[in-house]
Amino acid sequence: MQINYKLPEERMFFHVDSYDKVSRQYFLDKSGKENLMHTEAPFDDRLAVYLYNLVDITHIYSEQFSYQNTFLYTLLLVNDGKGTISIDGRNYPLHRHKAFIIAPHTSVNVYSHSQCPLDYYQIQFHALQTKDQSQFAPAELNCPNELHITHFHYLSDKMHEIETKHKSRNKWDSMKANILFQEMILLLFKESVPSQQSGANQSITLTLDYIEQNYPLHITRKKLAEMAGMSTDYYSRAFKKKVGKSPMEYLSDIRINQAKQLLMMSHDTLRSIAHQVGFSDEFYFSRKFKAVTGNSPTAYVSKIKN
């Protein structure tokens, strides 16, 4: 697919014929210097309307890494280890929970501590802005090099899932990887700009979204609290104040509501339905179902159908 950018007549335009290399499309001004298109708008407004497209993800275990970043943006998320990153000559400490956005045409050096080698993800992506309904241009994010992280475990899980999907040979998995990446970059940017919503409310909202999207998985109160960046007890109190029920009660309600749909729309066994919605076995599922609805799963189906 060929995508062309519409530029002023005094600028020379060149393009590539592949969507996954679209961020190579720059313009040359009269002096021949390569530049990126840029619009003047508030920081958070611009980040919210740009398009982000995943190009590659690499899980790196390395003592030292150097490169000259060319036409792509790079996101680094440190899983473990200690070291230093030099971005255009400016040094930053590297350790667990650190994240950095590196702009195109940036010189980067990563140095790992010999006794505690770095383990981190490197994601390369395009940032694009729309010029009209059918045309795009490279965007300048102008965001801080270092990003604030309060939901490390959530992001780390996302990174692993993105890597698995991206490296799959299934084309739908590749699409899913890009969707997951956009969800992750959305969270990172929202945490890095001022918000009218308090940090605690943002954290609770994140865990609500996580529960609703991942209810079949093994989810604990401790894991949710870690995602929110709070102690377990404080998280539970904050969650109940906002939602009106405890995290585990909310999770159970989501699972039971999903189970109701499966009971009515499928012919799966109770064991299968229990596993599909996140319960370890059909007996525990039946007890929780009756506690919430007042009926066993079998009695519920009979009552609804009759």
Coordinates of C-alpha atoms in Angstrom, one line a residue:
M1 CA 0.0 0.0 0.0
Q2 CA 1.4 3.4 -0.9
I3 CA 0.8 6.3 1.4
N4 CA 1.8 9.8 0.3
Y5 CA 2.1 12.9 2.4
K6 CA 0.8 16.2 1.1
L7 CA 3.5 18.9 1.6
P8 CA 3.9 22.5 0.6
E9 CA 5.2 22.9 -3.0
E10 CA 8.6 24.3 -2.0
R11 CA 9.4 21.1 -0.2
M12 CA 10.6 17.9 -2.0
F13 CA 8.7 14.8 -1.0
F14 CA 9.8 11.2 -1.1
H15 CA 8.0 8.0 0.0
V16 CA 8.3 4.3 0.4
D17 CA 5.8 1.7 -0.9
S18 CA 5.3 -0.2 2.4
Y19 CA 3.0 0.7 5.2
D20 CA 5.4 -0.7 7.8
K21 CA 8.1 1.7 6.7
V22 CA 5.9 4.8 6.6
S23 CA 7.8 6.8 9.2
R24 CA 10.7 7.0 6.7
Q25 CA 8.6 9.6 4.9
Y26 CA 10.1 13.0 5.7
F27 CA 10.4 16.2 3.7
L28 CA 13.4 18.1 2.5
D29 CA 13.4 21.8 2.9
K30 CA 15.2 24.1 0.5
S31 CA 18.5 23.6 2.2
G32 CA 18.2 19.9 1.7
K33 CA 18.0 19.2 5.5
E34 CA 15.7 16.4 6.5
N35 CA 12.9 17.4 8.9
L36 CA 9.8 16.0 10.5
M37 CA 6.3 17.5 10.2
H38 CA 5.2 19.1 13.4
T39 CA 2.0 20.8 14.6
E40 CA 1.8 23.2 17.5
A41 CA -0.8 21.9 19.9
P42 CA -1.0 21.2 23.7
F43 CA 1.1 18.2 24.7
D44 CA -1.6 15.9 25.8
D45 CA -3.9 16.9 22.9
R46 CA -1.3 15.9 20.4
L47 CA -0.4 12.6 22.0
A48 CA -4.1 11.7 22.2
V49 CA -4.7 12.2 18.4
Y50 CA -1.5 10.7 17.0
L51 CA -1.5 7.2 15.4
Y52 CA 1.0 4.6 16.8
N53 CA 2.0 1.6 14.8
L54 CA 4.1 -1.3 16.2
V55 CA 7.1 -2.2 14.0
D56 CA 9.2 -4.6 16.2
I57 CA 9.7 -5.8 19.7
T58 CA 12.8 -7.4 21.1
H59 CA 13.5 -8.9 24.5
I60 CA 17.2 -8.0 25.3
Y61 CA 19.5 -9.5 27.8
S62 CA 22.7 -7.5 27.4
E63 CA 25.7 -6.1 29.2
Q64 CA 26.1 -3.3 26.7
F65 CA 24.1 -2.0 23.7
S66 CA 24.7 1.0 21.4
Y67 CA 22.9 2.2 18.4
Q68 CA 22.0 5.3 16.4
N69 CA 18.2 5.5 16.3
T70 CA 17.1 6.5 12.8
F71 CA 13.6 7.0 11.7
L72 CA 11.6 5.1 14.4
Y73 CA 10.6 5.9 17.9
T74 CA 11.8 3.5 20.5
L75 CA 10.3 2.5 23.9
L76 CA 12.5 0.8 26.5
L77 CA 10.9 -1.0 29.5
V78 CA 13.3 -2.4 32.1
N79 CA 12.2 -5.7 33.6
D80 CA 15.2 -6.3 35.8
G81 CA 18.9 -5.4 36.4
K82 CA 20.8 -2.2 36.8
G83 CA 22.8 0.1 34.5
T84 CA 22.9 3.4 32.7
I85 CA 21.4 4.8 29.5
S86 CA 23.0 7.7 27.7
I87 CA 20.5 9.5 25.4
D88 CA 22.3 12.1 23.2
G89 CA 25.0 12.4 25.9
R90 CA 22.7 12.7 28.9
N91 CA 22.9 9.9 31.4
Y92 CA 20.0 8.3 33.2
P93 CA 20.0 5.4 35.8
L94 CA 18.4 2.2 34.6
H95 CA 16.7 -0.3 37.0
R96 CA 13.5 -2.2 37.3
H97 CA 10.3 -0.2 36.6
K98 CA 12.1 2.4 34.4
A99 CA 10.7 3.3 30.9
F100 CA 12.1 5.6 28.2
I101 CA 10.8 7.0 24.9
I102 CA 13.6 7.7 22.5
A103 CA 13.0 9.9 19.5
P104 CA 14.3 9.3 15.9
H105 CA 17.8 10.4 15.1
T106 CA 19.0 9.9 18.7
S107 CA 22.3 8.4 19.8
V108 CA 21.8 5.8 22.5
N109 CA 24.2 3.8 24.7
V110 CA 23.0 1.3 27.3
Y111 CA 25.5 0.1 29.9
S112 CA 24.6 -2.8 32.2
H113 CA 26.0 -3.5 35.7
S114 CA 28.3 -6.5 35.5
Q115 CA 26.9 -8.0 38.6
C116 CA 23.3 -7.3 37.7
P117 CA 22.8 -7.5 33.9
L118 CA 19.9 -5.7 32.4
D119 CA 16.8 -7.4 31.2
Y120 CA 14.5 -5.1 29.1
Y121 CA 12.1 -4.8 26.2
Q122 CA 12.8 -2.6 23.2
I123 CA 9.8 -1.6 21.1
Q124 CA 10.2 0.3 17.8
F125 CA 7.2 2.1 16.5
H126 CA 5.8 4.8 14.1
A127 CA 4.2 7.9 15.4
L128 CA 1.9 9.6 12.7
Q129 CA -0.3 12.5 12.5
T130 CA -3.2 12.9 10.1
K131 CA -3.1 15.8 7.6
D132 CA -6.6 15.2 6.3
Q133 CA -8.9 12.2 5.9
S134 CA -6.5 10.2 3.8
Q135 CA -3.0 11.5 4.4
F136 CA -0.5 11.1 7.1
A137 CA 2.8 12.6 8.2
P138 CA 5.5 11.7 10.8
A139 CA 4.7 13.2 14.2
E140 CA 7.0 14.7 16.8
L141 CA 5.9 13.5 20.3
N142 CA 8.1 15.9 22.2
C143 CA 7.4 13.9 25.4
P144 CA 9.9 13.5 28.2
N145 CA 12.6 10.8 27.7
E146 CA 11.8 9.2 30.9
L147 CA 8.2 8.1 31.5
H148 CA 6.4 7.7 34.9
I149 CA 5.3 4.2 35.6
T150 CA 2.9 3.2 38.4
H151 CA 1.5 -0.1 36.9
F152 CA 4.7 -2.0 36.1
H153 CA 3.3 -5.5 36.4
Y154 CA 0.5 -4.7 34.0
L155 CA 2.9 -3.2 31.5
S156 CA 5.3 -6.1 31.8
D157 CA 2.5 -8.6 31.2
K158 CA 1.4 -6.5 28.1
M159 CA 5.0 -6.5 26.8
H160 CA 5.2 -10.3 27.0
E161 CA 1.9 -10.7 25.3
I162 CA 2.8 -8.2 22.6
E163 CA 6.0 -10.1 21.9
T164 CA 4.3 -13.4 21.7
K165 CA 1.6 -12.1 19.3
H166 CA 4.0 -10.1 17.2
K167 CA 6.4 -13.1 16.6
S168 CA 3.5 -15.4 15.7
R169 CA 3.1 -16.3 12.1
N170 CA -0.7 -15.8 12.4
K171 CA -1.7 -12.5 10.7
W172 CA -4.5 -11.9 13.2
D173 CA -2.0 -12.3 16.1
S174 CA 0.1 -9.5 14.4
M175 CA -3.0 -7.3 14.4
K176 CA -3.7 -8.1 18.0
A177 CA -0.1 -7.2 18.9
N178 CA -0.6 -3.8 17.5
I179 CA -3.8 -3.3 19.3
L180 CA -2.2 -4.3 22.6
F181 CA 0.7 -2.0 21.9
Q182 CA -1.7 1.0 21.4
E183 CA -3.4 0.1 24.7
M184 CA 0.0 0.1 26.4
I185 CA 1.2 3.4 24.9
L186 CA -2.1 5.0 25.8
L187 CA -1.6 4.1 29.5
L188 CA 2.0 5.3 29.5
F189 CA 1.1 8.7 27.9
K190 CA -1.9 9.2 30.1
E191 CA 0.3 8.7 33.2
S192 CA 2.9 11.1 31.9
V193 CA 0.6 14.1 31.4
P194 CA -1.4 16.1 34.0
S195 CA -4.9 14.8 34.6
Q196 CA -8.0 16.1 36.4
Q197 CA -8.5 12.6 37.8
S198 CA -6.5 11.8 40.9
G199 CA -3.8 9.2 40.8
A200 CA -5.7 6.8 43.0
N201 CA -8.8 7.0 40.8
Q202 CA -6.7 6.4 37.7
S203 CA -5.1 3.4 39.4
I204 CA -8.5 1.9 40.3
T205 CA -9.9 2.6 36.8
L206 CA -6.9 0.7 35.4
T207 CA -7.6 -2.3 37.5
L208 CA -11.3 -2.2 36.7
D209 CA -10.4 -2.3 33.0
Y210 CA -7.9 -5.2 33.7
I211 CA -10.5 -7.3 35.5
E212 CA -13.1 -6.8 32.7
Q213 CA -10.7 -7.7 30.0
N214 CA -8.9 -10.6 31.8
Y215 CA -11.4 -12.1 34.1
P216 CA -10.6 -15.7 32.9
L217 CA -7.1 -15.4 34.3
H218 CA -5.8 -16.1 37.8
I219 CA -6.3 -12.7 39.4
T220 CA -5.5 -11.9 43.0
R221 CA -6.0 -8.9 45.2
K222 CA -2.3 -8.7 45.7
K223 CA -1.7 -8.5 42.0
L224 CA -4.3 -5.9 41.5
A225 CA -2.8 -3.8 44.3
E226 CA 0.6 -4.0 42.7
M227 CA -0.8 -2.9 39.4
A228 CA -2.3 0.1 41.2
G229 CA 0.9 0.9 43.0
M230 CA -0.8 0.6 46.5
S231 CA -0.6 -1.6 49.5
T232 CA -3.2 -4.4 49.5
D233 CA -5.3 -3.0 52.3
Y234 CA -5.3 0.5 51.0
Y235 CA -6.1 -0.7 47.5
S236 CA -9.1 -2.7 48.8
R237 CA -10.5 0.3 50.7
A238 CA -10.0 2.7 47.8
F239 CA -11.6 0.2 45.4
K240 CA -14.6 -0.4 47.6
K241 CA -15.1 3.4 48.1
K242 CA -15.1 3.9 44.3
V243 CA -17.0 0.8 43.2
G244 CA -19.1 -0.1 46.2
K245 CA -17.8 -3.7 46.5
S246 CA -14.4 -5.4 47.1
P247 CA -12.1 -6.2 44.2
M248 CA -12.8 -10.0 44.5
E249 CA -16.5 -9.4 44.7
Y250 CA -16.4 -7.3 41.6
L251 CA -14.3 -10.0 39.8
S252 CA -16.8 -12.7 40.9
D253 CA -19.7 -10.7 39.6
I254 CA -18.0 -10.3 36.2
R255 CA -17.3 -14.0 36.0
I256 CA -20.9 -14.9 37.0
N257 CA -22.4 -12.5 34.5
Q258 CA -20.2 -14.1 31.7
A259 CA -21.2 -17.5 32.9
K260 CA -24.9 -16.7 32.7
Q261 CA -24.4 -15.9 29.0
L262 CA -22.5 -19.1 28.3
L263 CA -25.2 -21.2 30.2
M264 CA -27.9 -19.7 28.0
M265 CA -26.1 -19.6 24.7
S266 CA -23.9 -22.8 24.7
H267 CA -24.2 -26.5 25.4
D268 CA -20.8 -26.6 27.2
T269 CA -20.5 -28.6 30.5
L270 CA -20.4 -26.8 33.8
R271 CA -16.7 -27.7 34.1
S272 CA -15.9 -26.1 30.7
I273 CA -17.9 -22.9 31.5
A274 CA -16.3 -22.7 34.9
H275 CA -12.8 -22.8 33.4
Q276 CA -13.8 -20.3 30.6
V277 CA -14.8 -17.6 33.1
G278 CA -11.9 -18.1 35.5
F279 CA -13.1 -20.6 38.2
S280 CA -10.8 -23.5 39.1
D281 CA -13.5 -26.2 39.1
E282 CA -17.2 -26.6 38.6
F283 CA -18.0 -27.2 42.3
Y284 CA -16.6 -23.9 43.5
F285 CA -18.2 -22.2 40.5
S286 CA -21.6 -23.7 41.4
R287 CA -21.3 -22.4 45.0
K288 CA -20.3 -18.9 43.9
F289 CA -23.0 -18.9 41.3
K290 CA -25.7 -19.8 43.9
A291 CA -24.3 -17.3 46.4
V292 CA -24.7 -14.5 43.8
T293 CA -27.9 -15.5 42.0
G294 CA -29.8 -17.5 44.6
N295 CA -29.9 -20.5 42.2
S296 CA -27.5 -23.2 41.1
P297 CA -26.4 -23.0 37.4
T298 CA -28.8 -25.8 36.4
A299 CA -31.7 -24.3 38.3
Y300 CA -30.9 -20.8 36.8
V301 CA -31.1 -22.2 33.2
S302 CA -34.4 -24.0 33.9
K303 CA -35.9 -20.9 35.5
I304 CA -34.9 -18.7 32.6
K305 CA -36.1 -21.1 29.9
N306 CA -39.3 -21.8 31.6

